Short mmCIF file of C-alpha atoms and ligand atoms in Angstrom, two decimals:
data_model
loop_
_atom_site.label_atom_id
_atom_site.label_comp_id
_atom_site.label_asym_id
_atom_site.label_seq_id
_atom_site.Cartn_x
_atom_site.Cartn_y
_atom_site.Cartn_z
CA MET Q 1 0.00 0.00 0.00
CA ILE Q 2 1.27 3.43 -0.96
CA GLU Q 3 0.94 4.96 2.52
CA SER Q 4 3.19 2.39 4.22
CA LYS Q 5 5.75 2.67 1.41
CA LEU Q 6 5.80 6.44 1.88
CA ARG Q 7 6.20 6.09 5.66
CA SER Q 8 9.23 3.85 5.19
CA LEU Q 9 10.83 6.01 2.47
CA ILE Q 10 10.27 9.58 3.74
CA ARG Q 11 13.34 10.62 5.75
CA ASP Q 12 13.22 12.84 8.84
CA VAL Q 13 16.06 15.38 8.88
CA PRO Q 14 16.25 17.21 12.23
CA ASP Q 15 17.08 20.92 12.39
CA PHE Q 16 16.83 21.58 8.64
CA PRO Q 17 16.74 24.27 7.28
CA GLU Q 18 16.88 25.78 10.78
CA PRO Q 19 17.00 24.52 14.38
CA GLY Q 20 13.73 23.05 15.64
CA VAL Q 21 12.34 22.01 12.22
CA LEU Q 22 11.96 18.28 11.53
CA PHE Q 23 12.23 18.29 7.75
CA LYS Q 24 10.35 15.63 5.79
CA ASP Q 25 12.80 14.69 3.00
CA ILE Q 26 10.88 13.21 0.04
CA THR Q 27 13.92 12.60 -2.19
CA PRO Q 28 14.04 8.84 -1.33
CA VAL Q 29 10.44 8.62 -2.63
CA LEU Q 30 11.33 10.43 -5.86
CA GLY Q 31 14.35 8.14 -6.32
CA ASP Q 32 12.29 4.94 -6.24
CA ALA Q 33 11.08 4.32 -9.82
CA GLN Q 34 8.07 2.20 -8.87
CA VAL Q 35 6.89 4.35 -5.95
CA LEU Q 36 7.30 7.51 -8.05
CA THR Q 37 4.89 6.11 -10.63
CA GLU Q 38 2.49 4.95 -7.90
CA ILE Q 39 2.32 8.34 -6.17
CA ILE Q 40 1.65 10.19 -9.42
CA GLU Q 41 -1.21 7.76 -10.13
CA ALA Q 42 -2.48 8.06 -6.53
CA ILE Q 43 -2.61 11.85 -6.85
CA ALA Q 44 -4.19 11.86 -10.31
CA ASP Q 45 -6.73 9.01 -9.93
CA PRO Q 46 -9.42 10.75 -7.80
CA TYR Q 47 -9.44 13.66 -10.27
CA ARG Q 48 -9.54 11.73 -13.57
CA ASP Q 49 -13.22 12.46 -14.27
CA GLN Q 50 -13.37 15.87 -12.59
CA GLY Q 51 -12.78 18.10 -15.61
CA ILE Q 52 -9.39 19.35 -14.40
CA THR Q 53 -7.91 21.78 -16.96
CA LYS Q 54 -4.84 22.95 -14.99
CA VAL Q 55 -2.62 21.51 -12.25
CA ALA Q 56 -0.88 24.20 -10.20
CA GLY Q 57 2.37 23.36 -8.39
CA ILE Q 58 3.99 25.36 -5.58
CA GLU Q 59 7.73 26.09 -5.92
CA SER Q 60 9.77 24.10 -5.86
CA ARG Q 61 9.04 20.54 -4.76
CA GLY Q 62 5.41 21.00 -5.81
CA PHE Q 63 6.64 21.36 -9.42
CA ILE Q 64 8.14 17.86 -9.36
CA LEU Q 65 4.76 16.28 -8.57
CA ALA Q 66 2.39 18.66 -10.37
CA THR Q 67 3.88 18.31 -13.86
CA PRO Q 68 3.49 14.50 -14.23
CA VAL Q 69 0.05 14.75 -12.58
CA ALA Q 70 -0.93 17.36 -15.20
CA MET Q 71 0.23 15.00 -17.96
CA ALA Q 72 -1.72 12.10 -16.39
CA LEU Q 73 -4.89 14.23 -16.34
CA GLY Q 74 -4.41 15.76 -19.80
CA ALA Q 75 -4.22 19.18 -18.12
CA GLY Q 76 -1.81 22.11 -18.32
CA PHE Q 77 0.75 22.98 -15.61
CA VAL Q 78 0.81 26.31 -13.75
CA PRO Q 79 3.86 27.32 -11.68
CA LEU Q 80 3.25 29.30 -8.48
CA ARG Q 81 6.64 30.84 -7.74
CA LYS Q 82 8.61 32.77 -5.16
CA PRO Q 83 8.81 36.53 -5.87
CA GLY Q 84 10.87 37.76 -8.81
CA LYS Q 85 11.15 34.43 -10.64
CA LEU Q 86 8.38 34.73 -13.24
CA PRO Q 87 9.28 36.85 -16.29
CA TYR Q 88 5.86 38.22 -17.32
CA GLU Q 89 3.23 40.29 -15.46
CA VAL Q 90 2.22 38.65 -12.18
CA VAL Q 91 -0.39 38.62 -9.44
CA ARG Q 92 1.04 38.29 -5.95
CA GLU Q 93 -0.14 37.05 -2.52
CA GLU Q 94 1.80 37.77 0.65
CA TYR Q 95 1.52 35.46 3.66
CA SER Q 96 3.09 35.27 7.07
CA LEU Q 97 5.48 32.56 8.16
CA GLU Q 98 6.36 31.52 11.70
CA TYR Q 99 9.16 34.08 11.44
CA GLY Q 100 8.66 36.90 8.92
CA ALA Q 101 6.70 36.88 5.67
CA ASP Q 102 6.87 35.47 2.17
CA ALA Q 103 4.91 35.71 -1.06
CA LEU Q 104 3.86 33.65 -4.06
CA GLU Q 105 3.39 34.93 -7.61
CA MET Q 106 1.54 33.66 -10.68
CA HIS Q 107 1.41 34.95 -14.23
CA VAL Q 108 -1.75 37.04 -14.74
CA ASP Q 109 -2.85 34.92 -17.70
CA ALA Q 110 -2.01 31.51 -16.17
CA VAL Q 111 -5.65 30.66 -15.36
CA ASP Q 112 -9.07 32.08 -16.24
CA PRO Q 113 -12.68 31.59 -15.06
CA ASP Q 114 -13.09 28.56 -17.34
CA ASP Q 115 -10.31 26.70 -15.57
CA ARG Q 116 -10.85 23.97 -12.98
CA VAL Q 117 -7.61 23.61 -11.07
CA LEU Q 118 -6.00 20.91 -8.93
CA LEU Q 119 -3.43 22.36 -6.49
CA VAL Q 120 -0.41 20.16 -5.66
CA ASP Q 121 2.48 20.46 -3.19
CA ASP Q 122 4.81 18.06 -1.41
CA VAL Q 123 4.07 19.04 2.22
CA ILE Q 124 1.38 21.05 4.00
CA ALA Q 125 2.55 22.34 7.38
CA THR Q 126 0.84 25.50 8.75
CA GLY Q 127 -1.11 25.91 5.49
CA GLY Q 128 0.02 29.50 4.92
CA THR Q 129 1.62 28.69 1.57
CA ALA Q 130 -1.36 26.65 0.39
CA ALA Q 131 -3.85 29.34 1.42
CA ALA Q 132 -1.87 31.97 -0.51
CA ALA Q 133 -1.79 29.66 -3.54
CA ALA Q 134 -5.57 29.20 -3.40
CA LYS Q 135 -6.09 32.98 -3.19
CA LEU Q 136 -3.85 33.51 -6.22
CA LEU Q 137 -5.85 31.02 -8.29
CA HIS Q 138 -9.18 32.49 -7.17
CA ARG Q 139 -8.23 36.05 -8.15
CA PRO Q 140 -8.61 35.55 -11.93
CA GLY Q 141 -11.79 33.54 -11.17
CA ALA Q 142 -10.54 29.95 -11.53
CA ASP Q 143 -12.44 27.15 -9.80
CA ILE Q 144 -10.23 25.03 -7.48
CA ALA Q 145 -11.36 21.40 -7.34
CA GLY Q 146 -9.06 20.51 -4.44
CA MET Q 147 -5.53 20.19 -3.14
CA ILE Q 148 -3.36 17.07 -2.91
CA VAL Q 149 -0.13 16.80 -0.94
CA MET Q 150 2.21 13.90 -0.40
CA VAL Q 151 2.62 14.74 3.32
CA GLU Q 152 0.30 16.46 5.84
CA LEU Q 153 1.76 17.55 9.18
CA ALA Q 154 -1.61 17.42 10.91
CA PHE Q 155 -0.36 18.77 14.26
CA LEU Q 156 0.22 22.13 12.52
CA ASN Q 157 -3.44 22.21 11.41
CA GLY Q 158 -2.79 23.51 7.89
CA ARG Q 159 -6.13 22.06 6.76
CA ALA Q 160 -7.92 24.78 8.76
CA ALA Q 161 -6.23 27.51 6.71
CA LEU Q 162 -7.83 26.22 3.50
CA ASN Q 163 -11.38 27.45 4.25
CA GLY Q 164 -13.01 24.14 3.36
CA LEU Q 165 -11.04 23.44 0.17
CA PRO Q 166 -10.92 19.62 -0.07
CA LEU Q 167 -7.44 18.42 0.96
CA THR Q 168 -6.11 14.91 0.34
CA ALA Q 169 -2.80 13.71 1.82
CA LEU Q 170 -1.10 10.47 0.78
CA VAL Q 171 0.42 10.23 4.27
CA THR Q 172 -0.44 12.10 7.48
CA TYR Q 173 1.80 12.59 10.50
CA GLY Q 174 0.70 13.61 13.96
CA ASP Q 175 -3.05 13.18 13.76
P1 AMP J 1 3.37 25.92 5.32
O1 AMP J 1 3.12 27.21 4.61
O2 AMP J 1 3.75 26.10 6.75
O3 AMP J 1 2.23 24.93 5.15
O4 AMP J 1 4.65 25.27 4.65
C1 AMP J 1 4.51 24.58 3.48
C2 AMP J 1 5.73 24.68 2.61
O5 AMP J 1 6.95 24.59 3.36
C3 AMP J 1 5.69 23.53 1.66
O6 AMP J 1 5.91 24.05 0.37
C4 AMP J 1 6.76 22.59 2.13
O7 AMP J 1 7.56 22.23 1.04
C5 AMP J 1 7.59 23.34 3.16
N1 AMP J 1 7.67 22.70 4.50
C6 AMP J 1 7.18 23.19 5.65
N2 AMP J 1 7.47 22.41 6.70
C7 AMP J 1 8.16 21.36 6.20
C8 AMP J 1 8.72 20.17 6.78
N3 AMP J 1 8.66 19.91 8.10
N4 AMP J 1 9.34 19.31 5.96
C9 AMP J 1 9.42 19.56 4.63
N5 AMP J 1 8.92 20.65 4.03
C10 AMP J 1 8.28 21.54 4.80
#
């Protein structure tokens, strides 16, 4: 089963990128050819008949998962990037982190009101990044079908930040 494979492959790295953070390292999952295929299918399968036109990935590990999921669904890929990375005109959402603030940007023409979007990232922690991503996609009027992450850190209650947006996690820690 995919969940137990993920639990055995995901590596805890203490104090990365700063003291006190237990980082969930997904690179052993990405490096396993069979599990990589299985997780892309597990993310795409519930959305196969949902009319998804775009899959949006959050920089940067979200890109790795969102692009093959977009291909599996016959949808386009939309990058949601850290400030200053996208070359064309952007919309921007600021959000607060545990310490300080950050922002995400999206090209103004990346989605439109006809789009039905699946949002994908590797990890949801406090949910601040995911909530900003959802706001960005809503601004041009896109419909968001749901969000899928590989890992949910449930003790940080990121799900509550999503205002009812359906969230699916392939593996959950701390619930
Ligand atoms: P948050 O906005 O707190 O939900 O943080 C989500 C973003 O930070 C995701 O894009 C994750 O890639 C990254 N992240 C946060 N906490 C962790 C963690 N413990 N392990 C790995 N990535 C994390």
